CSV table of C-alpha atoms in Angstrom, one decimal:
chain,number,residue,atom,x,y,z
A,1,UNK,CA,117.6,131.5,121.4
A,2,UNK,CA,115.2,131.4,123.9
A,3,UNK,CA,113.8,128.1,125.2
A,4,UNK,CA,110.3,127.9,127.2
A,5,UNK,CA,109.0,124.8,129.0
A,6,UNK,CA,105.3,124.6,129.8
A,7,UNK,CA,102.6,122.1,130.2
A,8,UNK,CA,99.6,121.5,128.1
A,9,UNK,CA,97.0,123.9,128.7
A,10,UNK,CA,99.1,126.5,129.8
A,11,UNK,CA,99.2,130.1,128.7
A,12,UNK,CA,101.4,132.0,126.3
A,13,UNK,CA,101.8,135.7,126.1
A,14,UNK,CA,104.2,138.5,125.0
A,15,UNK,CA,103.2,141.0,127.8
A,16,UNK,CA,106.8,141.6,129.4
A,17,UNK,CA,105.4,142.4,133.1
A,18,UNK,CA,104.3,138.8,133.4
A,19,UNK,CA,106.2,136.2,135.5
A,20,UNK,CA,107.3,133.2,133.4
A,21,UNK,CA,106.3,129.4,135.1
A,22,UNK,CA,105.4,126.1,133.8
A,23,UNK,CA,101.9,127.4,133.1
A,24,UNK,CA,102.8,130.6,131.5
A,25,UNK,CA,105.4,131.2,128.6
A,26,UNK,CA,106.5,135.0,128.1
A,27,UNK,CA,107.7,134.9,124.3
A,28,UNK,CA,108.2,137.6,122.2
A,29,UNK,CA,105.6,139.5,119.8
A,30,UNK,CA,106.9,137.5,116.7
A,31,UNK,CA,106.7,134.1,118.2
A,32,UNK,CA,103.2,135.0,119.4
A,33,UNK,CA,102.1,136.3,115.9
A,34,UNK,CA,103.7,133.1,114.4
A,35,UNK,CA,101.4,130.9,116.9
A,36,UNK,CA,98.5,132.9,115.6
A,37,UNK,CA,99.4,132.0,112.1
A,38,UNK,CA,99.9,128.5,112.9
A,39,UNK,CA,96.9,128.1,114.7
A,40,UNK,CA,94.9,129.6,111.9
A,41,UNK,CA,96.2,127.1,109.6
A,42,UNK,CA,95.8,124.2,111.8
A,43,UNK,CA,93.5,121.4,110.0
A,44,UNK,CA,93.1,119.2,112.8
A,45,UNK,CA,89.8,118.7,114.7
A,46,UNK,CA,91.4,119.5,118.0
A,47,UNK,CA,92.3,123.1,117.9
A,48,UNK,CA,95.9,123.8,118.8
A,49,UNK,CA,95.1,127.0,121.0
A,50,UNK,CA,92.5,129.2,122.1
A,51,UNK,CA,92.9,133.1,121.9
A,52,UNK,CA,92.3,134.9,125.2
A,53,UNK,CA,92.4,138.5,124.5
A,54,UNK,CA,95.1,140.5,122.5
A,55,UNK,CA,98.2,139.3,124.3
A,56,UNK,CA,97.1,136.0,125.7
A,57,UNK,CA,96.7,132.3,124.0
A,58,UNK,CA,96.0,129.2,125.9
A,59,UNK,CA,97.5,126.1,124.4
A,60,UNK,CA,95.3,122.9,123.6
A,61,UNK,CA,95.7,119.2,124.4
A,62,UNK,CA,98.9,118.7,122.6
A,63,UNK,CA,102.4,117.8,123.7
A,64,UNK,CA,106.0,118.4,121.9
A,65,UNK,CA,108.0,121.1,120.5
A,66,UNK,CA,107.4,124.2,118.9
A,67,UNK,CA,109.9,126.6,117.2
A,68,UNK,CA,109.3,129.9,115.5
A,69,UNK,CA,111.2,131.0,112.6
A,70,UNK,CA,112.9,133.4,114.8
A,71,UNK,CA,114.6,130.5,116.7
A,72,UNK,CA,112.6,130.7,119.9
A,73,UNK,CA,111.2,127.5,121.1
A,74,UNK,CA,108.4,126.3,123.2
A,75,UNK,CA,108.4,122.8,124.8
A,76,UNK,CA,104.9,121.3,125.8
A,77,UNK,CA,104.9,118.5,128.2
A,78,UNK,CA,102.0,116.5,129.7
A,79,UNK,CA,99.9,117.8,132.5
A,80,UNK,CA,100.0,114.8,135.0
A,81,UNK,CA,99.5,116.8,138.4
A,82,UNK,CA,97.4,119.7,139.0
A,83,UNK,CA,100.3,121.5,140.8
A,84,UNK,CA,104.2,121.0,140.0
A,85,UNK,CA,106.2,123.6,141.5
A,86,UNK,CA,109.6,121.7,141.5
A,87,UNK,CA,111.5,122.5,138.2
A,88,UNK,CA,113.2,118.7,138.7
A,89,UNK,CA,109.7,117.0,137.9
A,90,UNK,CA,110.2,118.2,134.2
A,91,UNK,CA,112.6,115.5,133.9
A,92,UNK,CA,110.4,112.8,135.2
A,93,UNK,CA,107.5,114.6,132.4
A,94,UNK,CA,110.0,114.2,129.6
A,95,UNK,CA,110.9,110.7,130.4
A,96,UNK,CA,106.8,109.6,130.5
A,97,UNK,CA,106.3,111.5,127.3
A,98,UNK,CA,109.2,109.6,125.6
A,99,UNK,CA,107.9,106.3,127.0
A,100,UNK,CA,104.4,107.0,125.8
A,101,UNK,CA,105.4,107.7,122.5
A,102,UNK,CA,107.7,104.8,122.1
A,103,UNK,CA,104.9,102.3,123.5
A,104,UNK,CA,101.9,104.0,121.6
A,105,UNK,CA,104.0,103.8,118.3
A,106,UNK,CA,105.1,100.4,119.1
A,107,UNK,CA,108.5,101.5,118.8
A,108,UNK,CA,111.6,99.2,119.8
A,109,UNK,CA,114.0,101.4,122.0
A,110,UNK,CA,117.8,100.3,122.2
A,111,UNK,CA,118.7,100.0,125.6
A,112,UNK,CA,122.5,99.9,124.7
A,113,UNK,CA,122.3,103.6,123.3
A,114,UNK,CA,120.0,104.9,126.2
A,115,UNK,CA,123.0,106.3,128.1
A,116,UNK,CA,124.3,108.6,125.5
A,117,UNK,CA,121.4,109.5,123.6
A,118,UNK,CA,118.3,109.7,126.0
A,119,UNK,CA,119.2,113.0,127.9
A,120,UNK,CA,116.3,113.7,129.7
A,121,UNK,CA,117.1,117.7,129.6
A,122,UNK,CA,116.7,117.8,125.9
A,123,UNK,CA,113.7,118.8,124.3
A,124,UNK,CA,111.3,116.2,122.4
A,125,UNK,CA,112.7,116.8,118.8
A,126,UNK,CA,116.4,116.2,119.8
A,127,UNK,CA,115.5,112.9,121.3
A,128,UNK,CA,113.4,111.9,118.1
A,129,UNK,CA,116.4,113.0,116.0
A,130,UNK,CA,118.8,110.8,118.2
A,131,UNK,CA,116.5,107.9,118.0
A,132,UNK,CA,116.4,108.4,114.0
A,133,UNK,CA,120.0,108.6,113.9
A,134,UNK,CA,120.8,105.6,115.9
A,135,UNK,CA,118.3,103.6,113.7
A,136,UNK,CA,119.8,104.5,110.8
A,137,UNK,CA,123.6,103.9,111.8
A,138,UNK,CA,122.7,100.6,112.6
A,139,UNK,CA,120.9,100.1,109.1
A,140,UNK,CA,124.1,101.4,107.2
A,141,UNK,CA,126.3,99.1,109.4
A,142,UNK,CA,124.0,96.2,108.4
A,143,UNK,CA,123.8,97.3,104.7
A,144,UNK,CA,121.3,99.3,102.7
A,145,UNK,CA,119.4,97.4,100.2
A,146,UNK,CA,119.7,98.1,96.6
A,147,UNK,CA,117.5,97.1,93.7
A,148,UNK,CA,117.1,97.0,90.0
A,149,UNK,CA,115.9,100.2,88.4
A,150,UNK,CA,115.1,100.5,84.7
A,151,UNK,CA,116.7,103.3,82.9
A,152,UNK,CA,115.8,104.8,79.5
A,153,UNK,CA,118.8,106.4,77.5
A,154,UNK,CA,120.5,107.1,74.3
A,155,UNK,CA,123.7,105.4,73.6
A,156,UNK,CA,126.1,104.0,70.9
A,157,UNK,CA,126.0,100.6,72.3
A,158,UNK,CA,123.1,98.2,72.6
A,159,UNK,CA,122.6,97.4,76.2
A,160,UNK,CA,119.3,95.7,77.5
A,161,UNK,CA,116.4,96.1,75.2
A,162,UNK,CA,116.1,98.1,72.3
A,163,UNK,CA,113.1,100.6,71.9
A,164,UNK,CA,111.7,100.0,68.6
A,165,UNK,CA,109.5,102.9,68.4
A,166,UNK,CA,111.7,105.5,69.5
A,167,UNK,CA,114.4,104.0,67.4
A,168,UNK,CA,112.2,104.1,64.3
A,169,UNK,CA,111.6,107.9,64.8
A,170,UNK,CA,115.4,108.5,65.1
A,171,UNK,CA,116.4,111.3,62.9
A,172,UNK,CA,118.9,110.2,60.0
A,173,UNK,CA,122.0,112.1,61.5
A,174,UNK,CA,121.8,110.2,64.5
A,175,UNK,CA,121.1,106.4,63.2
A,176,UNK,CA,124.4,105.4,65.0
A,177,UNK,CA,122.7,106.1,68.4
A,178,UNK,CA,120.5,103.6,69.9
A,179,UNK,CA,117.3,104.1,72.3
A,180,UNK,CA,117.8,101.5,74.8
A,181,UNK,CA,116.1,100.3,78.1
A,182,UNK,CA,118.3,98.4,80.5
A,183,UNK,CA,118.1,97.7,84.3
A,184,UNK,CA,120.8,99.0,86.9
A,185,UNK,CA,121.5,97.7,90.5
A,186,UNK,CA,121.2,101.0,92.2
A,187,UNK,CA,120.7,102.0,95.7
A,188,UNK,CA,118.2,104.9,94.9
A,189,UNK,CA,115.2,102.7,96.3
A,190,UNK,CA,112.2,104.6,97.7
A,191,UNK,CA,113.2,103.7,101.3
A,192,UNK,CA,116.7,105.0,100.9
A,193,UNK,CA,115.9,108.2,99.2
A,194,UNK,CA,113.4,108.8,102.0
A,195,UNK,CA,115.7,108.0,104.6
A,196,UNK,CA,118.2,110.6,102.9
A,197,UNK,CA,115.5,113.3,102.7
A,198,UNK,CA,115.0,113.0,106.4
A,199,UNK,CA,118.7,112.7,107.3
A,200,UNK,CA,119.6,116.1,105.0
A,201,UNK,CA,117.0,117.9,107.0
A,202,UNK,CA,118.1,116.7,110.4
A,203,UNK,CA,121.8,117.4,109.6
A,204,UNK,CA,120.9,121.0,109.1
A,205,UNK,CA,118.3,121.2,111.9
A,206,UNK,CA,120.1,119.5,114.9
A,207,UNK,CA,122.0,121.8,117.4
A,208,UNK,CA,123.2,118.6,119.6
A,209,UNK,CA,127.1,118.2,118.4
A,210,UNK,CA,126.7,114.3,118.8
A,211,UNK,CA,123.7,114.3,116.6
A,212,UNK,CA,125.2,116.5,114.1
A,213,UNK,CA,128.6,114.5,113.9
A,214,UNK,CA,126.7,111.2,113.4
A,215,UNK,CA,124.2,112.9,110.7
A,216,UNK,CA,127.3,114.1,108.7
A,217,UNK,CA,129.1,111.0,108.8
A,218,UNK,CA,126.0,109.0,107.8
A,219,UNK,CA,125.5,111.7,104.8
A,220,UNK,CA,129.0,111.2,103.3
A,221,UNK,CA,128.1,107.4,103.5
A,222,UNK,CA,124.8,107.9,101.6
A,223,UNK,CA,126.1,110.6,99.1
A,224,UNK,CA,125.1,108.5,96.1
A,225,UNK,CA,121.4,108.5,97.2
A,226,UNK,CA,119.2,111.0,95.6
A,227,UNK,CA,116.8,112.9,98.1
A,228,UNK,CA,113.2,113.9,97.3
A,229,UNK,CA,112.5,117.8,97.2
A,230,UNK,CA,108.8,117.5,96.5
A,231,UNK,CA,106.2,117.1,99.4
A,232,UNK,CA,103.6,115.4,97.3
A,233,UNK,CA,106.4,112.9,96.0
A,234,UNK,CA,107.2,112.0,99.8
A,235,UNK,CA,103.9,111.8,100.8
A,236,UNK,CA,103.3,109.1,98.1
A,237,UNK,CA,106.5,107.6,98.3
A,238,UNK,CA,105.9,106.7,102.0
A,239,UNK,CA,102.7,104.9,101.3
A,240,UNK,CA,105.0,102.6,98.7
A,241,UNK,CA,107.5,101.8,101.4
A,242,UNK,CA,108.0,98.3,101.2
A,243,UNK,CA,107.8,95.4,103.7
A,244,UNK,CA,108.7,91.7,104.3
A,245,UNK,CA,111.3,89.6,104.7
A,246,UNK,CA,114.3,91.3,102.7
A,247,UNK,CA,113.4,94.7,103.7
A,248,UNK,CA,112.8,93.6,107.7
A,249,UNK,CA,116.2,95.6,108.7
A,250,UNK,CA,114.2,98.5,107.7
A,251,UNK,CA,111.5,98.1,110.0
A,252,UNK,CA,113.0,99.9,112.9
A,253,UNK,CA,114.3,102.9,111.2
A,254,UNK,CA,110.9,103.4,109.5
A,255,UNK,CA,108.5,105.1,112.1
A,256,UNK,CA,111.3,107.3,113.3
A,257,UNK,CA,111.8,108.5,109.5
A,258,UNK,CA,108.2,109.0,109.2
A,259,UNK,CA,108.0,111.4,112.5
A,260,UNK,CA,110.9,113.4,111.1
A,261,UNK,CA,109.6,113.9,107.7
A,262,UNK,CA,105.9,114.3,108.7
A,263,UNK,CA,106.3,116.3,112.0
A,264,UNK,CA,109.7,118.0,112.0
A,265,UNK,CA,110.3,119.2,108.5
A,266,UNK,CA,108.6,122.6,108.1
A,267,UNK,CA,109.5,122.1,104.1
A,268,UNK,CA,106.8,119.5,104.0
A,269,UNK,CA,104.3,121.3,106.5
A,270,UNK,CA,101.6,123.6,105.2
A,271,UNK,CA,101.2,126.8,107.0
A,272,UNK,CA,104.1,126.6,109.5
A,273,UNK,CA,105.8,129.5,108.1
A,274,UNK,CA,109.4,128.4,108.5
A,275,UNK,CA,108.9,126.9,112.0
A,276,UNK,CA,109.0,123.4,113.7
A,277,UNK,CA,105.7,121.9,115.0
A,278,UNK,CA,106.5,118.4,116.7
A,279,UNK,CA,103.1,118.3,118.3
A,280,UNK,CA,101.0,115.0,119.5
A,281,UNK,CA,97.5,114.9,120.8
A,282,UNK,CA,97.9,113.8,124.2
A,283,UNK,CA,94.4,112.4,124.4
A,284,UNK,CA,95.0,109.9,121.6
A,285,UNK,CA,98.2,109.4,123.1
A,286,UNK,CA,97.1,108.2,126.3
A,287,UNK,CA,94.4,106.1,124.6
A,288,UNK,CA,96.9,104.3,122.6
A,289,UNK,CA,99.2,103.9,125.5
A,290,UNK,CA,96.5,102.5,127.7
A,291,UNK,CA,95.2,100.2,124.7
A,292,UNK,CA,98.8,98.7,124.3
A,293,UNK,CA,98.8,97.9,127.8
A,294,UNK,CA,95.3,96.1,127.7
A,295,UNK,CA,96.6,94.2,124.3
A,296,UNK,CA,99.7,93.0,126.0
A,297,UNK,CA,97.6,91.6,129.1
A,298,UNK,CA,95.2,89.9,126.9
A,299,UNK,CA,95.2,86.1,126.7
A,300,UNK,CA,93.2,83.5,124.9
A,301,UNK,CA,89.9,83.4,124.9
A,302,UNK,CA,90.1,87.0,126.0
A,303,UNK,CA,90.2,89.8,122.7
A,304,UNK,CA,90.7,93.3,123.0
A,305,UNK,CA,89.4,95.3,120.2
A,306,UNK,CA,90.8,98.7,119.7
A,307,UNK,CA,88.0,101.6,118.7
A,308,UNK,CA,85.1,99.0,118.4
A,309,UNK,CA,82.7,100.0,115.6
A,310,UNK,CA,80.1,97.6,115.4
A,311,UNK,CA,77.2,99.5,116.8
A,312,UNK,CA,75.1,102.5,115.8
A,313,UNK,CA,73.0,104.7,117.9
A,314,UNK,CA,69.9,105.1,116.1
A,315,UNK,CA,68.3,103.7,112.8
A,316,UNK,CA,66.6,106.3,110.5
A,317,UNK,CA,64.7,105.7,107.2
A,318,UNK,CA,66.2,102.4,107.2
A,319,UNK,CA,69.7,103.4,107.6
A,320,UNK,CA,71.9,103.2,110.4
A,321,UNK,CA,73.1,106.6,111.9
A,322,UNK,CA,75.7,108.0,114.4
A,323,UNK,CA,78.5,105.0,114.8
A,324,UNK,CA,79.4,104.2,118.5
A,325,UNK,CA,83.0,104.0,118.9
A,326,UNK,CA,84.2,103.1,122.3
A,327,UNK,CA,88.1,103.1,122.6
A,328,UNK,CA,88.4,99.6,123.6
A,329,UNK,CA,86.1,96.3,123.8
A,330,UNK,CA,86.9,93.1,125.4
A,331,UNK,CA,85.3,90.0,124.3
A,332,UNK,CA,85.3,86.8,126.9
A,333,UNK,CA,83.5,84.1,125.4
A,334,UNK,CA,79.9,85.4,125.1
A,335,UNK,CA,80.8,88.5,127.4
A,336,UNK,CA,81.4,91.9,126.5
A,337,UNK,CA,82.8,94.7,128.6
A,338,UNK,CA,83.1,98.2,127.3
A,339,UNK,CA,86.2,100.5,128.2
A,340,UNK,CA,86.9,104.0,127.3
A,341,UNK,CA,90.2,106.3,128.3
A,342,UNK,CA,89.7,109.9,128.8
A,343,UNK,CA,92.8,112.2,129.4
A,344,UNK,CA,91.7,114.4,132.2
A,345,UNK,CA,92.7,115.2,136.0
A,346,UNK,CA,89.6,114.2,138.1
A,347,UNK,CA,89.3,115.3,141.8
A,348,UNK,CA,88.2,112.4,143.9
A,349,UNK,CA,87.5,114.8,146.5
A,350,UNK,CA,84.6,117.1,144.3
A,351,UNK,CA,81.5,114.7,145.3
A,352,UNK,CA,79.2,117.6,144.7
A,353,UNK,CA,80.7,118.3,141.4
A,354,UNK,CA,80.8,114.7,140.2
A,355,UNK,CA,84.5,114.5,140.4
A,356,UNK,CA,84.9,116.8,137.6
A,357,UNK,CA,83.4,114.0,135.1
A,358,UNK,CA,81.9,115.3,132.0
A,359,UNK,CA,78.1,114.7,132.1
A,360,UNK,CA,78.7,114.3,128.0
A,361,UNK,CA,80.8,111.3,129.3
A,362,UNK,CA,78.5,109.6,131.2
A,363,UNK,CA,76.0,109.6,128.5
A,364,UNK,CA,78.2,108.2,125.9
A,365,UNK,CA,79.2,105.2,128.2
A,366,UNK,CA,75.5,104.7,128.9
A,367,UNK,CA,74.8,104.5,125.1
A,368,UNK,CA,77.9,102.1,124.8
A,369,UNK,CA,76.3,99.9,127.6
A,370,UNK,CA,72.8,99.7,125.9
A,371,UNK,CA,74.3,98.8,122.5
A,372,UNK,CA,77.3,96.7,123.3
A,373,UNK,CA,76.3,95.2,126.3
A,374,UNK,CA,72.7,94.9,125.9
A,375,UNK,CA,72.0,97.2,129.0
A,376,UNK,CA,73.5,95.0,131.6
A,377,UNK,CA,77.0,94.1,133.0
A,378,UNK,CA,79.9,96.2,134.1
A,379,UNK,CA,82.0,99.0,132.4
A,380,UNK,CA,85.4,100.9,132.8
A,381,UNK,CA,86.2,104.6,132.4
A,382,UNK,CA,89.7,105.2,132.8
A,383,UNK,CA,91.5,108.4,133.8
A,384,UNK,CA,95.1,109.0,134.7
A,385,UNK,CA,96.3,108.6,138.2
A,386,UNK,CA,97.5,111.9,140.2
A,387,UNK,CA,97.9,113.3,143.2
A,388,UNK,CA,94.0,114.1,143.5
A,389,UNK,CA,92.7,110.9,141.9
A,390,UNK,CA,94.5,107.7,143.6
A,391,UNK,CA,91.7,105.2,144.0
A,392,UNK,CA,88.8,104.0,141.8
A,393,UNK,CA,85.6,105.8,142.6
A,394,UNK,CA,82.3,103.8,143.8
A,395,UNK,CA,80.5,102.8,140.8
A,396,UNK,CA,78.0,104.6,138.7
A,397,UNK,CA,74.7,102.8,138.2
A,398,UNK,CA,72.7,103.4,135.4
A,399,UNK,CA,70.3,100.9,136.1
A,400,UNK,CA,69.8,97.6,138.2
A,401,UNK,CA,72.1,95.8,135.6
A,402,UNK,CA,74.3,98.3,134.2
A,403,UNK,CA,77.2,99.8,136.2
A,404,UNK,CA,80.4,102.1,135.6
A,405,UNK,CA,83.6,101.7,137.0
A,406,UNK,CA,85.8,104.9,137.1
A,407,UNK,CA,89.2,103.7,137.7
A,408,UNK,CA,92.8,105.3,137.6
A,409,UNK,CA,95.6,104.5,135.3
A,410,UNK,CA,99.1,104.4,137.0
A,411,UNK,CA,101.2,106.2,134.3
A,412,UNK,CA,104.6,105.4,136.2
A,413,UNK,CA,103.8,101.9,136.8
A,414,UNK,CA,101.6,101.2,133.8
A,415,UNK,CA,98.8,99.5,135.1
A,416,UNK,CA,95.2,99.8,136.2
A,417,UNK,CA,95.0,100.7,140.1
A,418,UNK,CA,93.4,97.6,142.1
A,419,UNK,CA,89.9,98.2,143.5
A,420,UNK,CA,86.6,96.3,143.9
A,421,UNK,CA,86.2,96.7,140.1
A,422,UNK,CA,88.3,93.6,139.6
A,423,UNK,CA,85.5,91.4,141.2
A,424,UNK,CA,82.6,92.6,139.2
A,425,UNK,CA,84.5,92.5,135.7
A,426,UNK,CA,84.9,88.6,135.1
A,427,UNK,CA,87.8,88.1,133.1
A,428,UNK,CA,87.6,84.1,132.9
A,429,UNK,CA,89.6,83.4,135.8
A,430,UNK,CA,93.1,84.7,135.5
A,431,UNK,CA,93.1,85.1,131.7
A,432,UNK,CA,93.3,88.9,131.9
A,433,UNK,CA,95.4,90.1,134.8
A,434,UNK,CA,95.0,93.9,134.5
A,435,UNK,CA,96.6,94.8,137.8
A,436,UNK,CA,100.0,93.6,137.2
A,437,UNK,CA,102.4,95.9,136.2
A,438,UNK,CA,104.6,95.3,133.1
């Protein structure tokens, strides 16, 4: 099995005369055709890849892991620098991606298990498998919850409640048999069955020896629990996952189980043709990463709304049209500050090219400023910090009263880079200290 590691927006080809690099993967013809089929069946708004000729594809803004039915795999890491010649930096990219997923999905890593489960030289899917198995192992040792389940059966002895209607229809020759309903205390709850369903797939899929041994051990312990086999039933059951005080011990394993069922299991993914597609939208991941950071730093009376949606662009025929949804809206008493996050590598030296900022993004922020801030005040546009964008840019002035600050976000330190923008955006004293690392 061949493994390839590239960054997002890299190219994929099956031309054997090409030299493989961090920005180009040379795959087999079968894998190339599988990627085309996967892209054709992709139902999300953001395209998976772009076709660039008969022998070349360009990946989109997704990170994660792809494995074709032939076993050839493609690991896609975040593009945090424009140039990355050193192979050793791949470990840092994997670590960054794992941290962003953990923070964005509000997962709680178990520090005690990091030493033997978080091997940074492993692809993302094995890391997810390790996290799922670790949390499931902890849950099993605490004790799986059982619940009462109603059983309908025909028996010679009356137990529970007699089904009068079915009993009256009983044939004369079976008059000594009773149609009854009764409850049994069973571990076959919705939650346990979903966990076993994910476990059984992980057990046959993982190639890591430690993960395989742990999965087999847990499978033997949970052998009395029945797994689901139907995709529709699984999706419906995930929505019925219970919460509350009695089910609190399941909270840690639930998100990992959902990732396995939703993204790792090809049996439950339409159009993957037997392959694996564990992919995450990188712009959304960055937006969520920044949003969680802002919410953690907010203190009363400051509030942070994620994806505000209270304003509209126009009114047409008496109805509001085109909802305006900035990524973050900070409110401090009567003041509002719009903040937006964009996953793109700017170039602070390209002054004539507007630092590679899209004109449509500025139009978008201008509309946000007019509707949410009444055309006055300061706004933030947040991009990832990298070797070509180290310091905040000078402010963009929409009018005498409305300004936009473009600020880098340090992914390693998990903080906004300090600058003059802090003096212009008033946070009610030190109620929200955005420049302090977590």
